[in-house]
Coordinates of C-alpha atoms in Angstrom, one line a residue:
M1 CA -25.8 -1.6 12.5
T2 CA -25.5 2.1 13.0
T3 CA -22.4 4.0 12.0
H4 CA -21.5 7.2 13.8
S5 CA -19.0 9.7 12.6
F6 CA -16.3 10.6 15.1
D7 CA -16.3 14.4 14.6
N8 CA -13.1 15.3 16.3
I9 CA -10.9 12.9 14.2
R10 CA -9.4 13.6 10.8
N11 CA -7.3 11.1 8.9
F12 CA -5.4 12.6 6.0
S13 CA -2.4 12.0 3.8
I14 CA -0.2 14.4 1.9
V15 CA 0.2 13.6 -1.8
A16 CA 2.5 15.3 -4.2
H17 CA 5.2 14.9 -6.8
I18 CA 8.8 14.4 -5.6
D19 CA 10.3 17.6 -4.2
H20 CA 7.1 19.6 -4.0
G21 CA 7.5 19.9 -0.2
K22 CA 5.5 17.2 1.4
S23 CA 7.9 16.3 4.2
T24 CA 8.6 20.0 4.9
L25 CA 4.8 20.7 5.2
A26 CA 4.6 17.7 7.6
D27 CA 7.4 19.3 9.7
R28 CA 5.5 22.6 9.9
L29 CA 2.2 20.9 10.9
I30 CA 4.0 19.0 13.7
Q31 CA 5.7 22.2 14.8
T32 CA 2.6 24.4 14.6
T33 CA 0.5 22.0 16.6
G34 CA 3.2 21.9 19.2
T35 CA 3.5 18.1 19.0
M36 CA 7.2 18.2 19.4
A37 CA 9.3 20.6 21.5
A38 CA 11.4 23.1 19.4
R39 CA 14.6 21.4 20.6
E40 CA 13.5 18.0 19.3
M41 CA 12.6 19.3 15.8
V42 CA 14.9 18.3 12.9
E43 CA 14.4 18.7 9.2
Q44 CA 12.2 16.0 7.7
V45 CA 11.1 14.6 11.1
L46 CA 9.2 11.7 9.6
D47 CA 11.9 10.6 7.2
S48 CA 13.6 8.3 9.7
M49 CA 16.1 6.5 7.4
D50 CA 19.4 8.1 6.7
I51 CA 18.9 7.5 3.0
E52 CA 15.7 9.4 3.0
R53 CA 17.4 12.4 4.5
E54 CA 20.4 12.3 2.2
R55 CA 18.4 11.9 -1.0
G56 CA 15.6 14.2 0.2
I57 CA 13.0 11.6 -0.7
T58 CA 10.4 9.7 1.4
I59 CA 10.5 5.9 1.0
K60 CA 8.4 4.5 3.8
A61 CA 5.1 6.1 4.6
Q62 CA 5.1 7.4 8.1
T63 CA 2.3 8.4 10.4
V64 CA 2.0 10.9 13.3
R65 CA -0.9 12.0 15.5
L66 CA -1.3 15.7 16.1
E67 CA -3.7 17.5 18.4
Y68 CA -5.1 20.8 17.2
T69 CA -7.4 23.3 18.8
A70 CA -9.4 24.9 16.0
L71 CA -10.7 28.5 15.9
D72 CA -14.2 27.2 17.0
G73 CA -12.5 26.1 20.3
K74 CA -12.8 22.3 19.7
T75 CA -9.8 20.1 19.9
Y76 CA -9.3 17.8 17.0
I77 CA -7.1 14.7 16.6
L78 CA -5.3 14.8 13.2
N79 CA -3.7 11.6 12.0
L80 CA -1.2 12.5 9.3
M81 CA 0.3 10.0 6.8
D82 CA 3.4 11.2 5.0
T83 CA 3.6 9.3 1.7
P84 CA 6.4 8.8 -0.9
G85 CA 6.2 10.8 -4.2
H86 CA 8.3 8.5 -6.4
V87 CA 6.8 6.2 -9.0
D88 CA 8.6 3.2 -7.5
F89 CA 6.8 3.6 -4.2
A90 CA 3.2 4.0 -5.5
Y91 CA 2.5 0.8 -3.6
E92 CA 3.2 2.5 -0.3
V93 CA 1.0 5.4 -1.4
S94 CA -2.0 3.2 -2.1
R95 CA -1.7 1.6 1.4
S96 CA -1.6 4.9 3.2
L97 CA -4.5 6.2 1.3
A98 CA -6.7 3.3 2.2
A99 CA -6.3 4.3 5.9
C100 CA -7.5 7.9 5.4
E101 CA -10.6 9.8 4.3
G102 CA -9.0 12.9 2.8
S103 CA -5.8 14.2 1.2
L104 CA -3.9 17.4 0.9
L105 CA -2.7 17.8 -2.6
V106 CA 0.6 19.8 -2.5
V107 CA 1.5 21.5 -5.8
D108 CA 4.6 23.6 -6.3
A109 CA 3.4 27.1 -7.2
S110 CA 6.3 27.6 -9.6
Q111 CA 6.5 24.1 -11.2
G112 CA 2.8 23.2 -11.4
V113 CA 1.3 19.8 -12.0
E114 CA 3.8 17.0 -12.7
A115 CA 3.3 13.5 -13.9
Q116 CA 3.5 12.0 -10.4
T117 CA 1.1 14.6 -9.1
L118 CA -1.5 13.2 -11.5
A119 CA -0.7 9.6 -10.6
N120 CA -1.0 10.2 -6.9
V121 CA -4.2 12.3 -7.2
Y122 CA -5.8 9.5 -9.2
H123 CA -4.8 7.1 -6.4
A124 CA -6.5 9.3 -3.9
L125 CA -9.6 9.8 -6.0
D126 CA -9.8 6.0 -6.4
A127 CA -9.7 5.7 -2.6
G128 CA -12.7 8.0 -2.5
H129 CA -10.9 10.9 -0.9
E130 CA -11.9 14.5 -0.3
I131 CA -9.0 16.6 -1.6
V132 CA -7.8 20.0 -0.5
P133 CA -5.3 21.6 -2.9
V134 CA -2.4 23.4 -1.3
L135 CA 0.0 25.6 -3.3
N136 CA 3.4 25.5 -1.8
K137 CA 6.4 27.8 -2.3
V138 CA 4.3 30.9 -3.0
D139 CA 7.1 32.9 -1.6
L140 CA 9.4 32.1 -4.5
P141 CA 9.8 34.9 -7.1
A142 CA 8.9 32.4 -9.9
A143 CA 5.6 31.4 -8.2
E144 CA 2.4 31.9 -10.3
P145 CA -0.4 30.8 -8.0
D146 CA -3.2 31.9 -10.3
R147 CA -1.8 30.1 -13.4
I148 CA -1.2 26.9 -11.3
K149 CA -4.8 27.0 -9.9
Q150 CA -6.1 27.1 -13.4
Q151 CA -3.8 24.3 -14.4
I152 CA -5.0 22.1 -11.5
E153 CA -8.6 22.7 -12.8
D154 CA -7.7 22.0 -16.4
V155 CA -5.5 18.9 -15.9
I156 CA -6.9 17.2 -12.8
G157 CA -10.4 18.6 -12.9
L158 CA -10.4 19.6 -9.2
D159 CA -11.9 23.0 -8.1
A160 CA -8.8 24.9 -7.0
S161 CA -10.5 28.3 -6.4
D162 CA -10.0 27.9 -2.6
A163 CA -6.6 26.3 -2.7
V164 CA -4.5 27.3 0.3
P165 CA -1.4 29.3 -0.6
I166 CA 1.5 28.4 1.7
S167 CA 5.2 28.3 2.1
A168 CA 6.1 25.2 4.1
K169 CA 9.7 26.5 4.4
T170 CA 8.9 29.8 6.1
G171 CA 5.7 28.6 7.8
L172 CA 3.4 31.0 5.9
N173 CA -0.3 30.2 6.3
I174 CA 0.2 26.8 8.0
D175 CA -2.7 27.7 10.3
L176 CA -5.0 28.0 7.2
V177 CA -4.0 24.4 6.2
L178 CA -5.0 23.1 9.7
E179 CA -8.3 24.9 9.5
A180 CA -8.9 23.5 6.0
I181 CA -8.2 20.0 7.3
V182 CA -10.7 20.4 10.1
K183 CA -13.4 22.1 8.0
R184 CA -13.1 20.5 4.6
L185 CA -12.1 16.9 5.2
P186 CA -14.7 14.4 6.4
A187 CA -14.6 12.7 9.8
P188 CA -14.3 8.9 9.8
R189 CA -17.4 6.8 10.3
G190 CA -17.6 3.6 12.2
D191 CA -19.5 1.6 14.9
E192 CA -18.0 1.3 18.3
K193 CA -20.3 -1.5 19.4
A194 CA -19.6 -3.8 16.3
P195 CA -17.0 -6.5 16.4
L196 CA -13.5 -5.3 15.9
K197 CA -12.5 -4.6 12.3
A198 CA -9.1 -3.0 11.7
L199 CA -6.9 -2.5 8.6
L200 CA -3.3 -3.6 8.9
V201 CA -1.6 -0.6 7.2
D202 CA 2.1 -1.5 7.7
S203 CA 4.4 -3.6 9.8
W204 CA 8.0 -3.5 10.5
Y205 CA 10.5 -5.3 12.7
D206 CA 11.9 -3.7 15.8
A207 CA 14.8 -5.4 17.6
Y208 CA 13.3 -4.8 21.0
L209 CA 9.6 -5.1 20.5
G210 CA 9.3 -7.7 17.8
V211 CA 7.0 -6.8 15.0
V212 CA 5.2 -3.5 15.3
V213 CA 2.0 -3.3 13.4
L214 CA 0.4 0.0 12.2
V215 CA -3.4 -0.3 12.3
R216 CA -6.4 1.8 11.3
V217 CA -9.5 0.8 13.4
I218 CA -12.7 0.9 11.3
D219 CA -15.3 -0.6 13.7
G220 CA -15.1 -1.8 17.3
E221 CA -12.2 -1.2 19.6
L222 CA -8.7 -2.5 20.2
K223 CA -7.7 -3.0 23.8
K224 CA -4.7 -4.2 25.7
G225 CA -4.8 -7.9 26.5
Q226 CA -7.4 -8.5 23.7
K227 CA -7.0 -11.7 21.7
I228 CA -6.9 -10.9 18.0
V229 CA -6.6 -12.8 14.7
M230 CA -5.2 -11.7 11.4
M231 CA -7.8 -13.0 8.9
G232 CA -5.7 -13.4 5.8
A233 CA -2.8 -15.2 7.5
D234 CA -5.0 -16.9 10.2
A235 CA -2.5 -15.9 12.9
H236 CA -3.7 -15.5 16.6
Y237 CA -2.1 -13.1 19.0
E238 CA -2.7 -11.3 22.3
V239 CA -2.1 -7.5 22.2
D240 CA 0.4 -6.5 24.8
R241 CA 0.9 -2.8 23.9
I242 CA -1.2 -0.2 22.1
G243 CA -0.4 3.4 21.3
V244 CA 0.1 6.2 18.8
F245 CA 3.0 8.0 17.2
T246 CA 3.5 11.6 18.2
P247 CA 6.3 10.9 16.3
K248 CA 7.6 9.1 19.4
M249 CA 5.7 6.0 20.7
K250 CA 3.1 6.9 23.2
D251 CA 1.1 4.2 25.0
L252 CA -2.7 4.3 25.2
P253 CA -5.2 1.8 26.8
R254 CA -7.4 1.5 23.7
L255 CA -8.0 2.6 20.1
G256 CA -11.5 3.3 18.8
P257 CA -13.1 3.6 15.4
G258 CA -11.3 6.1 13.0
E259 CA -8.1 6.0 15.0
I260 CA -4.7 5.1 13.7
G261 CA -2.1 3.7 16.0
F262 CA 0.3 0.8 16.6
I263 CA 0.1 -2.5 18.4
T264 CA 2.7 -5.1 19.4
A265 CA 1.8 -8.6 20.3
Q266 CA 5.1 -10.5 20.6
I267 CA 4.9 -11.3 17.0
K268 CA 8.1 -13.1 15.8
Q269 CA 7.5 -13.3 12.1
V270 CA 6.4 -10.5 9.9
A271 CA 5.1 -13.1 7.4
D272 CA 2.0 -13.2 9.7
T273 CA 1.4 -9.5 9.4
R274 CA 0.5 -9.2 5.8
V275 CA 0.0 -5.6 4.7
G276 CA -3.7 -5.0 3.8
D277 CA -4.9 -7.8 6.1
T278 CA -7.9 -7.4 8.4
I279 CA -7.5 -7.7 12.1
T280 CA -10.5 -8.9 14.1
D281 CA -11.4 -10.2 17.6
E282 CA -10.7 -13.9 18.1
K283 CA -14.1 -14.6 19.7
R284 CA -16.3 -12.1 17.8
H285 CA -15.3 -12.2 14.2
C286 CA -16.4 -9.3 11.9
D287 CA -18.6 -10.4 8.9
A288 CA -16.2 -9.8 6.0
A289 CA -12.6 -9.0 5.6
L290 CA -11.7 -5.6 4.2
P291 CA -10.8 -5.5 0.5
G292 CA -7.1 -4.9 1.3
F293 CA -4.8 -3.6 -1.5
K294 CA -3.5 -5.1 -4.7
P295 CA -0.3 -6.9 -3.8
A296 CA 2.8 -5.2 -5.2
Q297 CA 3.9 -6.7 -8.5
P298 CA 7.7 -6.8 -8.9
V299 CA 8.6 -5.3 -12.2
V300 CA 12.4 -5.4 -12.3
F301 CA 14.5 -8.4 -11.4
C302 CA 18.2 -8.6 -10.7
G303 CA 20.6 -11.0 -9.0
L304 CA 22.4 -9.9 -5.9
F305 CA 25.6 -11.8 -4.9
P306 CA 28.0 -11.2 -2.0
V307 CA 31.5 -10.2 -3.1
D308 CA 32.9 -12.5 -0.5
A309 CA 31.2 -16.0 -0.7
A310 CA 31.5 -16.3 3.1
D311 CA 28.9 -13.5 3.5
F312 CA 26.1 -15.5 1.9
D313 CA 24.4 -16.4 5.2
D314 CA 24.6 -12.8 6.4
L315 CA 23.0 -11.7 3.1
R316 CA 20.2 -14.2 3.6
G317 CA 19.5 -12.9 7.1
A318 CA 19.7 -9.3 5.9
M319 CA 17.2 -9.9 3.1
G320 CA 14.9 -11.6 5.5
K321 CA 15.0 -8.5 7.7
L322 CA 14.5 -6.1 4.8
R323 CA 11.6 -8.1 3.6
L324 CA 10.1 -7.6 7.0
N325 CA 10.0 -3.9 6.5
D326 CA 9.2 -3.9 2.8
A327 CA 6.5 -6.2 1.6
S328 CA 7.0 -5.3 -2.0
F329 CA 10.6 -6.7 -2.2
T330 CA 10.8 -10.4 -3.2
Y331 CA 13.8 -12.8 -3.4
E332 CA 14.7 -16.4 -4.1
M333 CA 18.0 -18.2 -4.1
E334 CA 20.1 -18.7 -7.3
S335 CA 23.6 -19.7 -8.1
S336 CA 25.8 -18.5 -10.9
A337 CA 29.1 -19.9 -12.3
A338 CA 30.8 -16.6 -12.2
L339 CA 29.5 -15.2 -8.9
G340 CA 28.7 -18.2 -6.7
F341 CA 25.5 -18.3 -4.6
G342 CA 23.2 -15.3 -4.3
F343 CA 19.6 -14.2 -4.7
R344 CA 17.3 -13.3 -7.6
C345 CA 15.4 -10.3 -6.3
G346 CA 12.3 -8.6 -7.5
F347 CA 11.8 -4.8 -7.2
L348 CA 9.1 -2.2 -8.1
G349 CA 11.6 -0.2 -10.2
L350 CA 15.2 0.9 -10.4
L351 CA 15.1 3.4 -7.6
H352 CA 13.7 0.7 -5.4
L353 CA 16.6 -1.6 -6.5
E354 CA 19.1 1.1 -5.7
I355 CA 17.6 1.8 -2.3
I356 CA 17.6 -1.8 -1.3
Q357 CA 21.2 -2.3 -2.4
E358 CA 22.2 0.8 -0.4
R359 CA 20.3 -0.4 2.7
L360 CA 22.0 -3.8 2.5
H361 CA 25.3 -2.1 2.3
R362 CA 24.7 0.4 5.1
E363 CA 22.5 -1.3 7.6
F364 CA 24.1 -4.8 7.2
N365 CA 27.6 -3.8 6.0
L366 CA 27.5 -6.1 3.0
D367 CA 29.4 -5.7 -0.3
L368 CA 27.3 -6.9 -3.2
I369 CA 27.5 -7.4 -6.9
A370 CA 24.2 -6.8 -8.8
T371 CA 23.6 -8.3 -12.2
A372 CA 21.9 -6.5 -15.1
P373 CA 18.3 -5.7 -14.3
S374 CA 15.8 -7.6 -16.4
V375 CA 12.1 -7.8 -16.6
V376 CA 9.8 -10.8 -16.5
Y377 CA 9.4 -12.4 -20.0
R378 CA 6.7 -14.8 -21.0
I379 CA 8.0 -17.7 -23.1
S380 CA 5.7 -19.9 -25.2
M381 CA 7.3 -23.2 -25.9
T382 CA 6.7 -25.3 -29.1
D383 CA 5.0 -28.0 -26.9
G384 CA 2.4 -25.4 -25.8
E385 CA 3.9 -24.8 -22.3
V386 CA 4.1 -21.2 -21.1
M387 CA 6.9 -20.2 -18.7
E388 CA 8.0 -17.0 -17.0
L389 CA 11.6 -16.1 -17.3
H390 CA 13.2 -13.9 -14.6
N391 CA 16.8 -14.5 -15.5
P392 CA 18.1 -14.3 -19.1
A393 CA 20.8 -16.9 -18.3
D394 CA 18.0 -19.5 -17.9
L395 CA 16.6 -19.1 -21.4
P396 CA 15.7 -22.5 -22.8
D397 CA 17.1 -23.9 -26.1
V398 CA 16.1 -21.6 -29.0
M399 CA 14.7 -24.5 -31.0
K400 CA 12.1 -25.2 -28.4
I401 CA 10.8 -21.6 -28.2
A402 CA 7.7 -20.6 -30.2
S403 CA 7.6 -17.0 -29.1
I404 CA 8.9 -14.6 -26.4
E405 CA 6.6 -11.9 -25.1
E406 CA 7.8 -8.9 -23.1
P407 CA 5.9 -6.5 -20.8
W408 CA 4.9 -3.1 -22.2
I409 CA 4.0 0.1 -20.3
K410 CA 2.1 3.2 -20.9
A411 CA 4.3 6.2 -20.0
T412 CA 3.1 9.7 -19.3
I413 CA 5.8 12.3 -19.7
L414 CA 5.4 16.0 -19.0
T415 CA 8.1 18.2 -20.4
P416 CA 8.7 21.9 -21.2
D417 CA 8.3 22.6 -24.9
D418 CA 12.1 23.2 -25.4
Y419 CA 13.0 19.6 -24.7
L420 CA 10.1 18.0 -26.5
G421 CA 12.2 17.0 -29.6
S422 CA 14.8 15.2 -27.5
V423 CA 12.2 13.5 -25.4
L424 CA 10.4 12.2 -28.5
K425 CA 13.7 11.1 -30.0
L426 CA 14.5 9.2 -26.8
C427 CA 11.2 7.4 -26.8
Q428 CA 11.6 6.5 -30.5
E429 CA 15.0 5.1 -29.9
R430 CA 13.6 2.9 -27.2
R431 CA 11.1 1.3 -29.6
G432 CA 8.3 3.5 -28.3
V433 CA 4.9 4.0 -30.0
Q434 CA 3.3 7.4 -29.6
V435 CA -0.2 7.4 -28.4
D436 CA -1.0 11.0 -27.7
L437 CA 0.6 14.5 -27.5
N438 CA -1.2 17.5 -26.1
Y439 CA -0.4 20.7 -24.2
V440 CA -1.0 21.4 -20.5
G441 CA -0.4 25.2 -20.2
K442 CA 3.2 25.7 -21.4
R443 CA 4.2 22.1 -21.2
A444 CA 3.8 19.2 -23.5
M445 CA 2.2 16.0 -22.2
V446 CA 3.3 13.0 -24.2
I447 CA 1.8 9.5 -23.9
Y448 CA 3.9 6.6 -25.2
E449 CA 3.7 2.9 -25.2
L450 CA 7.2 1.5 -24.5
P451 CA 8.7 -2.0 -23.8
L452 CA 9.6 -2.1 -20.1
N453 CA 12.8 -3.8 -21.0
E454 CA 14.0 -0.5 -22.6
V455 CA 12.9 1.6 -19.6
V456 CA 14.4 -0.3 -16.7
F457 CA 18.0 0.3 -17.8
D458 CA 18.5 4.0 -17.6
F459 CA 15.5 5.6 -19.3
Y460 CA 14.7 7.8 -16.3
D461 CA 18.3 9.1 -16.0
R462 CA 18.4 9.8 -19.7
L463 CA 15.1 11.6 -19.6
K464 CA 16.3 13.8 -16.7
S465 CA 19.5 14.6 -18.4
I466 CA 18.1 15.6 -21.8
S467 CA 15.4 17.7 -20.1
K468 CA 17.8 19.3 -17.6
G469 CA 15.7 17.7 -14.8
Y470 CA 12.4 19.4 -15.9
A471 CA 10.6 16.4 -17.4
S472 CA 8.6 14.2 -15.1
F473 CA 7.6 10.6 -15.8
D474 CA 5.1 8.1 -14.6
Y475 CA 4.1 4.7 -16.0
N476 CA 1.8 1.8 -15.5
I477 CA 2.1 -1.7 -17.0
T478 CA -0.4 -2.4 -19.8
G479 CA 0.3 -6.1 -20.7
Y480 CA 2.5 -8.4 -22.8
K481 CA 3.3 -8.2 -26.5
E482 CA 5.4 -10.6 -28.6
G483 CA 8.8 -9.2 -29.6
D484 CA 11.8 -10.3 -31.7
L485 CA 14.1 -10.9 -28.7
V486 CA 17.4 -12.7 -28.6
K487 CA 19.8 -13.6 -25.9
M488 CA 23.1 -11.8 -26.0
S489 CA 26.1 -13.4 -24.1
I490 CA 29.3 -11.6 -23.2
L491 CA 32.5 -13.8 -23.4
V492 CA 35.7 -12.8 -21.6
N493 CA 38.7 -14.8 -22.7
A494 CA 36.3 -17.2 -24.4
E495 CA 34.4 -17.9 -21.1
P496 CA 30.7 -16.7 -21.0
V497 CA 30.0 -14.3 -18.1
D498 CA 26.5 -15.3 -17.1
A499 CA 26.0 -12.2 -15.0
L500 CA 26.2 -10.0 -18.1
S501 CA 23.9 -12.0 -20.4
M502 CA 20.7 -10.2 -21.4
L503 CA 17.7 -10.4 -23.6
V504 CA 17.7 -7.7 -26.3
H505 CA 15.7 -6.8 -29.3
R506 CA 17.4 -8.2 -32.4
G507 CA 17.5 -4.8 -34.1
R508 CA 19.4 -3.3 -31.2
A509 CA 21.6 -6.2 -30.2
E510 CA 24.6 -5.2 -32.2
G511 CA 24.7 -1.6 -30.9
R512 CA 24.2 -2.8 -27.3
G513 CA 26.9 -5.5 -27.7
R514 CA 29.4 -3.0 -29.1
V515 CA 28.8 -0.6 -26.3
M516 CA 29.1 -3.3 -23.7
V517 CA 32.5 -4.7 -25.0
E518 CA 33.9 -1.2 -25.4
K519 CA 33.0 -0.4 -21.9
L520 CA 34.5 -3.7 -20.5
K521 CA 37.7 -3.1 -22.5
E522 CA 38.2 0.1 -20.4
L523 CA 37.2 -1.5 -17.2
I524 CA 39.0 -4.8 -17.2
P525 CA 42.6 -4.2 -16.0
P526 CA 45.4 -5.5 -18.4
H527 CA 46.8 -9.0 -17.5
M528 CA 50.1 -10.5 -18.6
F529 CA 48.3 -11.9 -21.6
Q530 CA 45.8 -10.3 -24.0
I531 CA 42.1 -10.8 -23.3
P532 CA 39.5 -10.9 -26.1
I533 CA 36.1 -9.6 -25.0
Q534 CA 33.2 -10.6 -27.3
A535 CA 29.4 -10.2 -27.5
A536 CA 27.7 -13.2 -29.1
I537 CA 24.2 -14.2 -30.1
G538 CA 24.2 -18.0 -30.2
G539 CA 27.4 -18.9 -32.0
K540 CA 27.7 -15.7 -33.9
I541 CA 30.1 -13.0 -32.6
I542 CA 28.6 -9.5 -33.1
A543 CA 31.3 -7.4 -31.5
R544 CA 34.8 -7.8 -30.2
E545 CA 37.4 -5.8 -28.4
T546 CA 40.8 -6.8 -27.0
V547 CA 42.5 -5.8 -23.8
R548 CA 46.2 -5.5 -24.6
A549 CA 48.7 -7.5 -22.5
L550 CA 50.9 -5.9 -20.0
R551 CA 54.5 -6.0 -21.3
K552 CA 57.4 -6.8 -19.1
D553 CA 60.7 -5.7 -20.7
V554 CA 62.5 -9.1 -20.7
T555 CA 65.4 -7.7 -22.8
A556 CA 66.5 -5.2 -20.1
K557 CA 69.3 -7.4 -18.9
C558 CA 70.9 -7.8 -22.3
Y559 CA 73.9 -5.6 -22.9
G560 CA 75.8 -6.2 -26.1
G561 CA 75.9 -9.6 -27.8
D562 CA 74.0 -10.1 -31.1
V563 CA 70.3 -9.8 -31.8
T564 CA 69.7 -13.6 -31.3
R565 CA 70.0 -13.3 -27.6
K566 CA 67.1 -10.7 -27.5
R567 CA 65.1 -12.8 -29.9
K568 CA 65.4 -15.9 -27.8
L569 CA 64.2 -14.0 -24.7
L570 CA 61.2 -12.5 -26.6
E571 CA 60.3 -15.9 -28.0
K572 CA 60.3 -17.4 -24.5
Q573 CA 58.1 -14.6 -23.3
K574 CA 55.6 -15.2 -26.1
E575 CA 55.4 -18.9 -25.3
G576 CA 54.7 -18.1 -21.7
K577 CA 52.0 -15.6 -22.6
K578 CA 50.3 -18.2 -24.8
R579 CA 50.3 -20.7 -22.0
M580 CA 49.0 -18.1 -19.6
R581 CA 46.2 -17.2 -21.9
Q582 CA 45.1 -20.8 -22.0
F583 CA 45.1 -21.3 -18.3
G584 CA 45.0 -17.8 -17.0
K585 CA 41.9 -16.7 -15.1
V586 CA 40.6 -13.2 -15.8
E587 CA 39.7 -11.2 -12.7
I588 CA 36.8 -8.9 -13.5
P589 CA 36.8 -6.3 -10.8
Q590 CA 33.5 -5.5 -9.1
E591 CA 33.5 -1.9 -10.3
A592 CA 33.7 -3.2 -13.8
F593 CA 30.5 -5.2 -13.3
I594 CA 28.6 -2.3 -11.8
A595 CA 29.8 0.2 -14.4
A596 CA 29.1 -2.2 -17.3
L597 CA 25.6 -2.7 -16.1
K598 CA 24.9 1.0 -16.1
M599 CA 24.5 1.5 -19.9
D600 CA 24.4 5.0 -21.1
S601 CA 24.1 5.1 -24.8

């Protein structure tokens, strides 16, 4: 079998840390190659979701086909994959990289190499990419291109002597980037005569077309009317439309080796189009499936419940639709005494959780309550059984548990020297173990081992606030370790609120409990009777606060007479309050749940 290289095609992705200008560079490339008319251009063309634009982040990897006539007079087809920069979406990055042969590494010429830059470059190197460094924002007064080139060489070990200095905002040197793509990135290789072998890069649901599948053809060709099979899911379909994105959909009769495009085939369920699957011809199968990607492992779990129980079916439908577009999001049904029916959902991290919640609210108009995020614990029972615990409320009887293990991560934090003290203190407070500390130029690079449980809450927010936004953070999961963990329940008016129960380290339980009850005291509105709020471990109360009762002035209508009249009315009120407290139901407003779950201290 001979493989030819397809000299006029280049498949590349742009990798960078958040905010280093990937999406803006993609805009400039689209504009410079004249792919879109000037009147159609908007900022962040490829960020199609409203959330992406508002937050200025990329969540879904997007693809676009550009045509570029180089200085040597040849016309090249450039397939660009714009990838997310945030740690929670590393899964999207690994997928996009598998479909390309090279990467542009964008580094901010004033900020330099950040933690996420490192993580994404290693992803690209693992995928065997040729990498072209690009220094963005060289027009800023704070830019130090020479120092940053040196830093790229020291930290990443890439030769940055011929890094392209650009400003994606003003369009400076964008033509040099295009030349570098054509000259320095390899062309794809493949065999046109071989049986079809294509990588399923992504799939999403479109209300008009059914499932749209993004494919990268490796060998053979994809034609309209061809009968195909997805090897992993063993699903058979007939292709009814083929094309590429220029960002708009443009139909083509076929796709050959090295090309990236989309197909539709009247697919009803996205479950058949597993990301990373191999597509081949129904009659002529290819010899072996492609290696695919590691499936995404959910790291953070939390329960999502509709505020109005009648919305449960809508929520189920909405989750199904989101799952279509986001293979890394998992969910299963659960019920809770306080919140009714809902779903236990798995996410790649807290940003992912926030984005999914926001999308459910926006795209499907659902009001939701989210329970405290928790991680997956591994519990060894005294009878030798090992179980995974996703929800702290389901913890078995303490007498039957031999040990509880929690996941640990290895975190890499890059921070300016001024904030190093506070960063180390934060990691120590979160039961961290320091592994390494060294300097990258003017910045400290700290490596810590931390329990994930301490990180999912608000570690990232705290890190950003103590370092004034300058520290960057990246992590990967290393494994499980045994910990002294206990279940802390929150009782309101002597009733346990299961949505607020959590597993905490015994040494930190009292502090956590105290913060929680103080917070709830401010958030629960006063009722006609006083409400005790308690944090408990088993039968032992470790913290308590009381919400004072609203007082109605029952003596207002007494004029004159002796004091016994007043006393009689007050006694009657006291009796009534006592009875209310016995039977009264405490309404915990939704804001209180959400605020109580965002712990700060």
